[in-house]
Amino acid sequence: MSGKKTQYRVLFAGGGTGGHLFPALAVAEQIKIMKPETEILFVGTKSKIEGRVVPKLGYRFKSIWIKGFSRKFNLENLLFPLKLIVSVAQSLIINIKFKPGVAVGSGGYVSGPAIFGASIMGAKVILLEQNSYPGVTTRLLERFANEVHISFEDTKKYLKRKNISRLTGNPVRKNLGTENKDEALKKIGLKSSAKTLLILGGSLGAKSINAAAAEHVKDLEFNGIQIIWQTGKNYYEQYKGFNSEKTKMFEFIEDMNIAYSACNLLLARAGATTISEALVLGIPSILVPSPNVAENHQFFNAKSLAEKDAAVLLEDNELEEKMVETVTNIFNSEEKLISLKNNATALARPEASEIIARNAINYMES
């Protein structure tokens, strides 16, 4: 890179899923708004979501050779120690060359080596923990951190260094929900007058959500509902045949601004990033917690909102039986839609990105 190096250099590390990547992107976007001269570098895995999304957004991206340790025995696990050593070495080289003033870790196994390397080089470390129960990477990196930003009060009890936790909320990208509704529907290929349901199962997909949607898509269409359906990478080939005039199928929705702007109701997993985006945008939501997550944290995420009538909780084992009834009941009650929207908005923390970005900038200026 030519020219004089700026004092503002931030390394971001996190990914594997959109839930770990998008909060980091939200903070990066806000730092660039506040300090346009800031140099930003993302570290991730080339084969995961960050390898596709980050370069498209114009940020520099460096890949390291790391993969998570599978809970089930497989041959990949035998390579884990080697991959960990290599990724730590790669991370140290990246940090020596880039010299970040601040390193932001947003979770996922890839953030471990990169943030560890940054801390050795003297960077201030900010961690973003999206879930009520902190991930293993957050718990391992906590000792190197200056701040851990959390989205749920309960998270604090799982952290050893409670004094560095900040209840800030989960950062949300600025442009979400800003498209005109009719224009958004037109871009997707749907009618502007019909009720629109957005179905999300995460970037990889959710087996039970896809199965229930496939079982009931015709029932939903019969009830005058049109559907935007993201199957996730692992399920698109299986379900792409459901694409029709009233149902639009996507493996992965690159522009969530259009999808969120187009929908009246969201049906999704209860991951923290999806929840944060729905709250900030005031989207009425049906949350289906994944039963396959640590400490059942998605259930508690959804339960805390359902108790405040800010979302509807539908358990995974009830989904197939109750999906149509739940969706149609909400669509048929304008009062319920308004109540869910207002209560969601009341719980939102739209300032999270600005707070974290400001703290990062302050570290670099001090």
mmCIF file of C-alpha atoms in Angstrom:
data_model
loop_
_atom_site.group_PDB
_atom_site.id
_atom_site.type_symbol
_atom_site.label_atom_id
_atom_site.label_comp_id
_atom_site.label_asym_id
_atom_site.label_seq_id
_atom_site.Cartn_x
_atom_site.Cartn_y
_atom_site.Cartn_z
ATOM 1 C CA MET A 1 0.000 0.000 0.000
ATOM 2 C CA SER A 2 1.467 3.351 -1.007
ATOM 3 C CA GLY A 3 1.528 6.566 0.975
ATOM 4 C CA LYS A 4 1.831 7.259 4.684
ATOM 5 C CA LYS A 5 0.255 4.695 6.983
ATOM 6 C CA THR A 6 -2.618 5.973 9.086
ATOM 7 C CA GLN A 7 -2.695 5.522 12.868
ATOM 8 C CA TYR A 8 -6.187 4.072 12.414
ATOM 9 C CA ARG A 9 -5.869 0.356 11.653
ATOM 10 C CA VAL A 10 -8.426 -2.211 12.788
ATOM 11 C CA LEU A 11 -8.257 -5.958 12.304
ATOM 12 C CA PHE A 12 -11.532 -7.884 12.364
ATOM 13 C CA ALA A 13 -11.679 -11.643 12.864
ATOM 14 C CA GLY A 14 -14.813 -13.753 12.954
ATOM 15 C CA GLY A 15 -17.041 -15.832 10.747
ATOM 16 C CA GLY A 16 -18.044 -19.321 9.835
ATOM 17 C CA THR A 17 -21.667 -18.149 9.950
ATOM 18 C CA GLY A 18 -23.483 -14.904 9.204
ATOM 19 C CA GLY A 19 -24.226 -14.568 12.921
ATOM 20 C CA HIS A 20 -20.514 -14.092 13.614
ATOM 21 C CA LEU A 21 -19.700 -12.094 10.482
ATOM 22 C CA PHE A 22 -22.446 -9.466 10.169
ATOM 23 C CA PRO A 23 -21.941 -7.772 13.578
ATOM 24 C CA ALA A 24 -18.268 -7.283 12.648
ATOM 25 C CA LEU A 25 -19.289 -5.777 9.288
ATOM 26 C CA ALA A 26 -21.682 -3.423 11.100
ATOM 27 C CA VAL A 27 -18.866 -2.116 13.319
ATOM 28 C CA ALA A 28 -16.453 -1.833 10.366
ATOM 29 C CA GLU A 29 -19.048 0.169 8.437
ATOM 30 C CA GLN A 30 -19.542 2.530 11.391
ATOM 31 C CA ILE A 31 -15.789 3.046 11.901
ATOM 32 C CA LYS A 32 -15.478 4.015 8.218
ATOM 33 C CA ILE A 33 -18.298 6.531 8.681
ATOM 34 C CA MET A 34 -16.615 8.074 11.742
ATOM 35 C CA LYS A 35 -13.018 7.834 10.484
ATOM 36 C CA PRO A 36 -12.966 7.290 6.691
ATOM 37 C CA GLU A 37 -9.148 7.056 6.643
ATOM 38 C CA THR A 38 -9.185 3.908 8.811
ATOM 39 C CA GLU A 39 -7.501 0.872 7.271
ATOM 40 C CA ILE A 40 -9.568 -2.258 7.867
ATOM 41 C CA LEU A 41 -8.472 -5.858 7.432
ATOM 42 C CA PHE A 42 -10.691 -8.920 7.863
ATOM 43 C CA VAL A 43 -9.181 -12.296 8.742
ATOM 44 C CA GLY A 44 -11.250 -15.395 8.081
ATOM 45 C CA THR A 45 -11.523 -18.696 6.272
ATOM 46 C CA LYS A 46 -11.673 -18.606 2.482
ATOM 47 C CA SER A 47 -14.210 -21.446 2.221
ATOM 48 C CA LYS A 48 -16.754 -19.928 4.650
ATOM 49 C CA ILE A 49 -19.251 -17.065 4.338
ATOM 50 C CA GLU A 50 -16.651 -14.387 5.122
ATOM 51 C CA GLY A 51 -14.549 -15.531 2.140
ATOM 52 C CA ARG A 52 -17.487 -14.739 -0.179
ATOM 53 C CA VAL A 53 -19.048 -11.682 1.434
ATOM 54 C CA VAL A 54 -16.133 -9.560 2.749
ATOM 55 C CA PRO A 55 -14.237 -9.043 -0.562
ATOM 56 C CA LYS A 56 -17.520 -8.141 -2.317
ATOM 57 C CA LEU A 57 -17.964 -5.295 0.163
ATOM 58 C CA GLY A 58 -14.548 -3.883 -0.704
ATOM 59 C CA TYR A 59 -12.656 -4.770 2.477
ATOM 60 C CA ARG A 60 -9.214 -6.361 2.462
ATOM 61 C CA PHE A 61 -9.361 -10.040 3.398
ATOM 62 C CA LYS A 62 -6.703 -12.510 4.527
ATOM 63 C CA SER A 63 -7.399 -16.203 4.920
ATOM 64 C CA ILE A 64 -5.902 -18.529 7.535
ATOM 65 C CA TRP A 65 -5.869 -22.345 7.585
ATOM 66 C CA ILE A 66 -8.172 -23.241 10.473
ATOM 67 C CA LYS A 67 -11.218 -25.395 10.971
ATOM 68 C CA GLY A 68 -13.260 -26.043 14.099
ATOM 69 C CA PHE A 69 -12.856 -29.182 16.174
ATOM 70 C CA SER A 70 -15.767 -31.527 15.466
ATOM 71 C CA ARG A 71 -17.597 -32.955 18.487
ATOM 72 C CA LYS A 72 -17.912 -36.225 16.557
ATOM 73 C CA PHE A 73 -14.726 -38.078 15.712
ATOM 74 C CA ASN A 74 -13.574 -37.696 12.130
ATOM 75 C CA LEU A 75 -10.261 -37.677 10.276
ATOM 76 C CA GLU A 76 -10.304 -33.866 10.071
ATOM 77 C CA ASN A 77 -9.859 -33.766 13.865
ATOM 78 C CA LEU A 78 -6.451 -35.418 13.495
ATOM 79 C CA LEU A 79 -5.324 -32.359 11.505
ATOM 80 C CA PHE A 80 -6.663 -29.887 14.078
ATOM 81 C CA PRO A 81 -3.392 -29.455 16.080
ATOM 82 C CA LEU A 82 -1.423 -28.849 12.876
ATOM 83 C CA LYS A 83 -4.027 -26.413 11.517
ATOM 84 C CA LEU A 84 -4.048 -24.543 14.832
ATOM 85 C CA ILE A 85 -0.241 -24.144 14.853
ATOM 86 C CA VAL A 86 -0.179 -23.029 11.212
ATOM 87 C CA SER A 87 -3.072 -20.574 11.710
ATOM 88 C CA VAL A 88 -1.382 -19.003 14.757
ATOM 89 C CA ALA A 89 1.815 -18.555 12.711
ATOM 90 C CA GLN A 90 -0.179 -17.081 9.794
ATOM 91 C CA SER A 91 -1.991 -14.748 12.208
ATOM 92 C CA LEU A 92 1.264 -13.496 13.729
ATOM 93 C CA ILE A 93 2.661 -12.718 10.252
ATOM 94 C CA ILE A 94 -0.573 -10.905 9.280
ATOM 95 C CA ASN A 95 -0.481 -8.834 12.482
ATOM 96 C CA ILE A 96 3.251 -8.024 12.175
ATOM 97 C CA LYS A 97 2.627 -6.672 8.668
ATOM 98 C CA PHE A 98 -0.657 -4.875 9.351
ATOM 99 C CA LYS A 99 0.131 -3.530 12.873
ATOM 100 C CA PRO A 100 -3.481 -3.031 14.054
ATOM 101 C CA GLY A 101 -4.183 -0.600 16.871
ATOM 102 C CA VAL A 102 -7.391 -2.463 17.669
ATOM 103 C CA ALA A 103 -8.521 -6.023 16.959
ATOM 104 C CA VAL A 104 -12.227 -6.900 17.010
ATOM 105 C CA GLY A 105 -13.194 -10.549 17.467
ATOM 106 C CA SER A 106 -16.784 -11.439 16.623
ATOM 107 C CA GLY A 107 -16.704 -15.172 17.334
ATOM 108 C CA GLY A 108 -16.287 -18.397 15.453
ATOM 109 C CA TYR A 109 -13.148 -20.527 15.630
ATOM 110 C CA VAL A 110 -11.314 -18.345 13.081
ATOM 111 C CA SER A 111 -11.209 -15.403 15.496
ATOM 112 C CA GLY A 112 -9.094 -17.327 18.030
ATOM 113 C CA PRO A 113 -5.668 -17.348 16.319
ATOM 114 C CA ALA A 114 -6.136 -13.913 14.692
ATOM 115 C CA ILE A 115 -7.103 -12.106 17.910
ATOM 116 C CA PHE A 116 -4.452 -13.955 19.922
ATOM 117 C CA GLY A 117 -1.848 -12.800 17.372
ATOM 118 C CA ALA A 118 -3.103 -9.209 17.559
ATOM 119 C CA SER A 119 -2.936 -9.174 21.353
ATOM 120 C CA ILE A 120 0.689 -10.395 21.271
ATOM 121 C CA MET A 121 1.460 -7.453 18.959
ATOM 122 C CA GLY A 122 -0.026 -5.047 21.508
ATOM 123 C CA ALA A 123 -3.393 -4.302 19.883
ATOM 124 C CA LYS A 124 -6.336 -3.425 22.102
ATOM 125 C CA VAL A 125 -8.859 -6.261 21.915
ATOM 126 C CA ILE A 126 -12.638 -5.830 21.665
ATOM 127 C CA LEU A 127 -14.792 -8.968 21.656
ATOM 128 C CA LEU A 128 -18.394 -9.150 20.422
ATOM 129 C CA GLU A 129 -20.491 -11.884 22.014
ATOM 130 C CA GLN A 130 -23.888 -12.176 20.365
ATOM 131 C CA ASN A 131 -25.457 -15.031 22.326
ATOM 132 C CA SER A 132 -26.792 -15.389 25.842
ATOM 133 C CA TYR A 133 -24.277 -18.195 26.467
ATOM 134 C CA PRO A 134 -20.796 -17.126 25.300
ATOM 135 C CA GLY A 135 -19.052 -19.242 22.697
ATOM 136 C CA VAL A 136 -15.864 -21.166 23.428
ATOM 137 C CA THR A 137 -13.744 -18.653 21.471
ATOM 138 C CA THR A 138 -15.004 -15.747 23.580
ATOM 139 C CA ARG A 139 -14.289 -17.670 26.771
ATOM 140 C CA LEU A 140 -10.736 -18.476 25.593
ATOM 141 C CA LEU A 141 -9.972 -14.939 24.369
ATOM 142 C CA GLU A 142 -11.541 -13.145 27.337
ATOM 143 C CA ARG A 143 -8.186 -13.009 29.204
ATOM 144 C CA PHE A 144 -6.660 -10.939 26.353
ATOM 145 C CA ALA A 145 -9.621 -8.553 25.960
ATOM 146 C CA ASN A 146 -10.058 -4.928 26.970
ATOM 147 C CA GLU A 147 -13.833 -5.083 26.432
ATOM 148 C CA VAL A 148 -16.439 -7.786 25.839
ATOM 149 C CA HIS A 149 -19.659 -6.395 24.359
ATOM 150 C CA ILE A 150 -22.700 -8.527 25.181
ATOM 151 C CA SER A 151 -26.320 -8.576 24.036
ATOM 152 C CA PHE A 152 -27.932 -10.245 27.068
ATOM 153 C CA GLU A 153 -27.535 -9.413 30.763
ATOM 154 C CA ASP A 154 -27.332 -13.141 31.533
ATOM 155 C CA THR A 155 -24.092 -13.478 29.552
ATOM 156 C CA LYS A 156 -22.137 -11.709 32.278
ATOM 157 C CA LYS A 157 -22.442 -14.609 34.716
ATOM 158 C CA TYR A 158 -20.542 -16.899 32.330
ATOM 159 C CA LEU A 159 -17.588 -14.500 31.989
ATOM 160 C CA LYS A 160 -14.647 -14.647 34.382
ATOM 161 C CA ARG A 161 -13.760 -10.959 33.936
ATOM 162 C CA LYS A 162 -17.179 -9.413 34.520
ATOM 163 C CA ASN A 163 -15.691 -5.927 34.909
ATOM 164 C CA ILE A 164 -14.817 -5.723 31.185
ATOM 165 C CA SER A 165 -18.297 -6.708 29.951
ATOM 166 C CA ARG A 166 -20.527 -4.045 28.409
ATOM 167 C CA LEU A 167 -24.249 -4.559 27.773
ATOM 168 C CA THR A 168 -24.222 -2.827 24.401
ATOM 169 C CA GLY A 169 -26.394 -5.019 22.189
ATOM 170 C CA ASN A 170 -25.525 -6.725 18.930
ATOM 171 C CA PRO A 171 -24.314 -4.392 16.139
ATOM 172 C CA VAL A 172 -26.630 -4.163 13.134
ATOM 173 C CA ARG A 173 -25.724 -2.987 9.621
ATOM 174 C CA LYS A 174 -26.950 0.514 8.785
ATOM 175 C CA ASN A 175 -28.615 -0.021 5.405
ATOM 176 C CA LEU A 176 -31.017 -2.774 6.513
ATOM 177 C CA GLY A 177 -34.724 -2.145 5.965
ATOM 178 C CA THR A 178 -34.197 1.091 4.046
ATOM 179 C CA GLU A 179 -35.567 -0.001 0.646
ATOM 180 C CA ASN A 180 -39.071 1.081 -0.375
ATOM 181 C CA LYS A 181 -41.375 -1.916 0.243
ATOM 182 C CA ASP A 182 -42.970 -1.992 -3.211
ATOM 183 C CA GLU A 183 -39.587 -1.583 -4.892
ATOM 184 C CA ALA A 184 -38.126 -4.399 -2.788
ATOM 185 C CA LEU A 185 -40.978 -6.756 -3.694
ATOM 186 C CA LYS A 186 -40.633 -5.832 -7.366
ATOM 187 C CA LYS A 187 -36.906 -6.679 -7.304
ATOM 188 C CA ILE A 188 -37.680 -10.079 -5.786
ATOM 189 C CA GLY A 189 -40.475 -10.690 -8.298
ATOM 190 C CA LEU A 190 -43.463 -10.622 -5.925
ATOM 191 C CA LYS A 191 -46.707 -8.610 -5.815
ATOM 192 C CA SER A 192 -46.776 -5.420 -3.762
ATOM 193 C CA SER A 193 -50.277 -6.013 -2.399
ATOM 194 C CA ALA A 194 -49.847 -9.510 -0.856
ATOM 195 C CA LYS A 195 -48.802 -10.478 2.683
ATOM 196 C CA THR A 196 -45.148 -11.539 2.576
ATOM 197 C CA LEU A 197 -43.418 -14.094 4.791
ATOM 198 C CA LEU A 198 -39.614 -14.228 4.956
ATOM 199 C CA ILE A 199 -38.238 -17.662 5.905
ATOM 200 C CA LEU A 200 -34.615 -17.829 7.041
ATOM 201 C CA GLY A 201 -32.619 -20.799 8.280
ATOM 202 C CA GLY A 202 -29.198 -19.179 8.484
ATOM 203 C CA SER A 203 -26.434 -19.161 5.865
ATOM 204 C CA LEU A 204 -26.079 -22.967 5.943
ATOM 205 C CA GLY A 205 -29.791 -23.701 6.409
ATOM 206 C CA ALA A 206 -32.067 -25.287 9.004
ATOM 207 C CA LYS A 207 -33.319 -28.787 8.197
ATOM 208 C CA SER A 208 -36.574 -28.632 10.183
ATOM 209 C CA ILE A 209 -37.548 -25.145 8.949
ATOM 210 C CA ASN A 210 -36.998 -26.173 5.332
ATOM 211 C CA ALA A 211 -38.934 -29.420 5.806
ATOM 212 C CA ALA A 212 -41.904 -27.626 7.410
ATOM 213 C CA ALA A 213 -41.892 -24.928 4.731
ATOM 214 C CA ALA A 214 -41.879 -27.571 1.997
ATOM 215 C CA GLU A 215 -44.780 -29.394 3.692
ATOM 216 C CA HIS A 216 -46.912 -26.249 3.974
ATOM 217 C CA VAL A 217 -45.888 -23.891 1.170
ATOM 218 C CA LYS A 218 -49.093 -24.601 -0.797
ATOM 219 C CA ASP A 219 -51.246 -24.060 2.319
ATOM 220 C CA LEU A 220 -49.583 -20.703 2.934
ATOM 221 C CA GLU A 221 -50.029 -19.666 -0.702
ATOM 222 C CA PHE A 222 -53.695 -20.737 -0.513
ATOM 223 C CA ASN A 223 -54.100 -18.329 2.430
ATOM 224 C CA GLY A 224 -52.919 -15.435 0.254
ATOM 225 C CA ILE A 225 -49.347 -15.414 1.579
ATOM 226 C CA GLN A 226 -46.327 -15.031 -0.681
ATOM 227 C CA ILE A 227 -42.938 -16.288 0.471
ATOM 228 C CA ILE A 228 -39.268 -15.313 0.314
ATOM 229 C CA TRP A 229 -37.456 -18.512 1.288
ATOM 230 C CA GLN A 230 -33.735 -18.773 2.005
ATOM 231 C CA THR A 231 -32.914 -22.473 2.197
ATOM 232 C CA GLY A 232 -29.235 -22.118 3.088
ATOM 233 C CA LYS A 233 -26.294 -23.575 1.205
ATOM 234 C CA ASN A 234 -26.853 -27.176 2.347
ATOM 235 C CA TYR A 235 -30.494 -27.449 1.190
ATOM 236 C CA TYR A 236 -30.964 -25.342 -1.933
ATOM 237 C CA GLU A 237 -30.674 -28.188 -4.445
ATOM 238 C CA GLN A 238 -33.278 -30.175 -2.503
ATOM 239 C CA TYR A 239 -35.892 -27.392 -2.411
ATOM 240 C CA LYS A 240 -35.227 -25.084 -5.381
ATOM 241 C CA GLY A 241 -38.118 -26.723 -7.265
ATOM 242 C CA PHE A 242 -40.602 -24.841 -5.044
ATOM 243 C CA ASN A 243 -39.764 -21.590 -6.844
ATOM 244 C CA SER A 244 -42.997 -20.172 -8.307
ATOM 245 C CA GLU A 245 -44.949 -16.989 -8.923
ATOM 246 C CA LYS A 246 -45.791 -16.757 -5.187
ATOM 247 C CA THR A 247 -42.646 -18.296 -3.661
ATOM 248 C CA LYS A 248 -39.124 -17.122 -4.439
ATOM 249 C CA MET A 249 -36.280 -19.474 -3.550
ATOM 250 C CA PHE A 250 -32.752 -18.421 -2.569
ATOM 251 C CA GLU A 251 -29.717 -20.380 -1.469
ATOM 252 C CA PHE A 252 -28.416 -17.293 0.317
ATOM 253 C CA ILE A 253 -29.764 -13.740 0.192
ATOM 254 C CA GLU A 254 -26.802 -11.429 -0.397
ATOM 255 C CA ASP A 255 -28.862 -8.236 -0.023
ATOM 256 C CA MET A 256 -30.788 -8.601 3.237
ATOM 257 C CA ASN A 257 -31.858 -4.972 2.936
ATOM 258 C CA ILE A 258 -34.257 -5.952 0.136
ATOM 259 C CA ALA A 259 -35.523 -9.087 1.930
ATOM 260 C CA TYR A 260 -36.191 -7.304 5.227
ATOM 261 C CA SER A 261 -37.778 -4.329 3.437
ATOM 262 C CA ALA A 262 -40.125 -6.633 1.507
ATOM 263 C CA CYS A 263 -41.496 -8.776 4.335
ATOM 264 C CA ASN A 264 -44.373 -8.308 6.783
ATOM 265 C CA LEU A 265 -43.414 -11.286 8.952
ATOM 266 C CA LEU A 266 -40.225 -13.252 9.618
ATOM 267 C CA LEU A 267 -39.905 -16.953 10.468
ATOM 268 C CA ALA A 268 -36.363 -17.829 11.516
ATOM 269 C CA ARG A 269 -33.983 -19.435 13.978
ATOM 270 C CA ALA A 270 -33.440 -17.493 17.203
ATOM 271 C CA GLY A 271 -29.804 -16.625 16.560
ATOM 272 C CA ALA A 272 -28.717 -13.389 18.186
ATOM 273 C CA THR A 273 -27.889 -11.541 14.962
ATOM 274 C CA THR A 274 -31.242 -12.339 13.339
ATOM 275 C CA ILE A 275 -32.996 -11.238 16.542
ATOM 276 C CA SER A 276 -31.039 -7.975 16.736
ATOM 277 C CA GLU A 277 -31.837 -7.118 13.128
ATOM 278 C CA ALA A 278 -35.538 -7.919 13.589
ATOM 279 C CA LEU A 279 -35.715 -5.757 16.738
ATOM 280 C CA VAL A 280 -33.977 -2.753 15.196
ATOM 281 C CA LEU A 281 -36.206 -2.961 12.112
ATOM 282 C CA GLY A 282 -39.384 -3.713 14.093
ATOM 283 C CA ILE A 283 -40.169 -6.847 12.066
ATOM 284 C CA PRO A 284 -42.826 -9.112 13.624
ATOM 285 C CA SER A 285 -41.142 -12.495 14.091
ATOM 286 C CA ILE A 286 -41.818 -16.164 14.703
ATOM 287 C CA LEU A 287 -38.667 -17.586 16.295
ATOM 288 C CA VAL A 288 -37.889 -21.307 16.073
ATOM 289 C CA PRO A 289 -34.915 -21.999 18.377
ATOM 290 C CA SER A 290 -32.372 -24.534 17.167
ATOM 291 C CA PRO A 291 -32.209 -27.488 19.575
ATOM 292 C CA ASN A 292 -28.575 -28.100 18.552
ATOM 293 C CA VAL A 293 -26.821 -25.170 20.246
ATOM 294 C CA ALA A 294 -24.802 -24.805 23.440
ATOM 295 C CA GLU A 295 -26.816 -24.416 26.652
ATOM 296 C CA ASN A 296 -30.014 -24.224 24.566
ATOM 297 C CA HIS A 297 -29.275 -20.500 24.281
ATOM 298 C CA GLN A 298 -31.556 -19.890 21.286
ATOM 299 C CA PHE A 299 -34.551 -21.033 23.321
ATOM 300 C CA PHE A 300 -33.719 -18.531 26.059
ATOM 301 C CA ASN A 301 -33.097 -15.794 23.461
ATOM 302 C CA ALA A 302 -36.586 -16.395 22.017
ATOM 303 C CA LYS A 303 -38.293 -16.926 25.386
ATOM 304 C CA SER A 304 -37.093 -13.563 26.698
ATOM 305 C CA LEU A 305 -38.701 -11.835 23.685
ATOM 306 C CA ALA A 306 -41.893 -13.919 23.727
ATOM 307 C CA GLU A 307 -42.476 -13.016 27.381
ATOM 308 C CA LYS A 308 -42.460 -9.341 26.330
ATOM 309 C CA ASP A 309 -44.713 -10.032 23.288
ATOM 310 C CA ALA A 310 -41.836 -8.908 21.046
ATOM 311 C CA ALA A 311 -41.817 -12.211 19.113
ATOM 312 C CA VAL A 312 -43.715 -15.505 18.912
ATOM 313 C CA LEU A 313 -41.864 -18.587 20.143
ATOM 314 C CA LEU A 314 -42.500 -21.794 18.202
ATOM 315 C CA GLU A 315 -40.470 -24.796 19.313
ATOM 316 C CA ASP A 316 -38.725 -26.949 16.741
ATOM 317 C CA ASN A 317 -40.771 -30.066 17.529
ATOM 318 C CA GLU A 318 -44.041 -28.116 17.065
ATOM 319 C CA LEU A 319 -43.070 -26.399 13.835
ATOM 320 C CA GLU A 320 -44.533 -28.776 11.273
ATOM 321 C CA GLU A 321 -47.840 -29.085 13.139
ATOM 322 C CA LYS A 322 -48.340 -25.400 14.033
ATOM 323 C CA MET A 323 -46.583 -23.455 11.281
ATOM 324 C CA VAL A 324 -49.597 -22.608 9.101
ATOM 325 C CA GLU A 325 -51.858 -21.806 12.046
ATOM 326 C CA THR A 326 -49.254 -19.560 13.688
ATOM 327 C CA VAL A 327 -48.424 -17.658 10.499
ATOM 328 C CA THR A 328 -52.046 -17.153 9.409
ATOM 329 C CA ASN A 329 -53.219 -16.122 12.896
ATOM 330 C CA ILE A 330 -50.617 -13.356 12.991
ATOM 331 C CA PHE A 331 -51.352 -12.193 9.448
ATOM 332 C CA ASN A 332 -55.096 -12.154 10.174
ATOM 333 C CA SER A 333 -54.658 -9.916 13.240
ATOM 334 C CA GLU A 334 -53.542 -6.384 12.459
ATOM 335 C CA GLU A 335 -53.522 -5.774 16.222
ATOM 336 C CA LYS A 336 -51.012 -8.618 16.773
ATOM 337 C CA LEU A 337 -48.753 -7.420 13.952
ATOM 338 C CA ILE A 338 -48.683 -3.885 15.388
ATOM 339 C CA SER A 339 -48.106 -5.165 18.933
ATOM 340 C CA LEU A 340 -45.171 -7.368 17.872
ATOM 341 C CA LYS A 341 -43.652 -4.511 15.868
ATOM 342 C CA ASN A 342 -43.933 -1.940 18.668
ATOM 343 C CA ASN A 343 -42.645 -4.273 21.379
ATOM 344 C CA ALA A 344 -39.714 -5.371 19.211
ATOM 345 C CA THR A 345 -38.717 -1.776 18.492
ATOM 346 C CA ALA A 346 -38.867 -0.947 22.227
ATOM 347 C CA LEU A 347 -36.227 -3.643 22.964
ATOM 348 C CA ALA A 348 -33.860 -2.675 20.139
ATOM 349 C CA ARG A 349 -30.358 -1.306 20.719
ATOM 350 C CA PRO A 350 -29.681 0.477 17.415
ATOM 351 C CA GLU A 351 -26.718 2.404 18.861
ATOM 352 C CA ALA A 352 -24.530 -0.691 19.465
ATOM 353 C CA SER A 353 -22.384 -0.216 16.324
ATOM 354 C CA GLU A 354 -21.697 3.434 17.160
ATOM 355 C CA ILE A 355 -20.690 2.698 20.763
ATOM 356 C CA ILE A 356 -18.236 -0.046 19.767
ATOM 357 C CA ALA A 357 -16.821 1.966 16.848
ATOM 358 C CA ARG A 358 -16.305 4.997 19.091
ATOM 359 C CA ASN A 359 -14.497 2.884 21.694
ATOM 360 C CA ALA A 360 -12.233 1.411 19.003
ATOM 361 C CA ILE A 361 -11.375 4.880 17.687
ATOM 362 C CA ASN A 362 -10.708 6.176 21.214
ATOM 363 C CA TYR A 363 -8.202 3.354 21.804
ATOM 364 C CA MET A 364 -6.334 4.288 18.631
ATOM 365 C CA GLU A 365 -6.276 7.969 19.557
ATOM 366 C CA SER A 366 -5.129 7.483 23.153
#
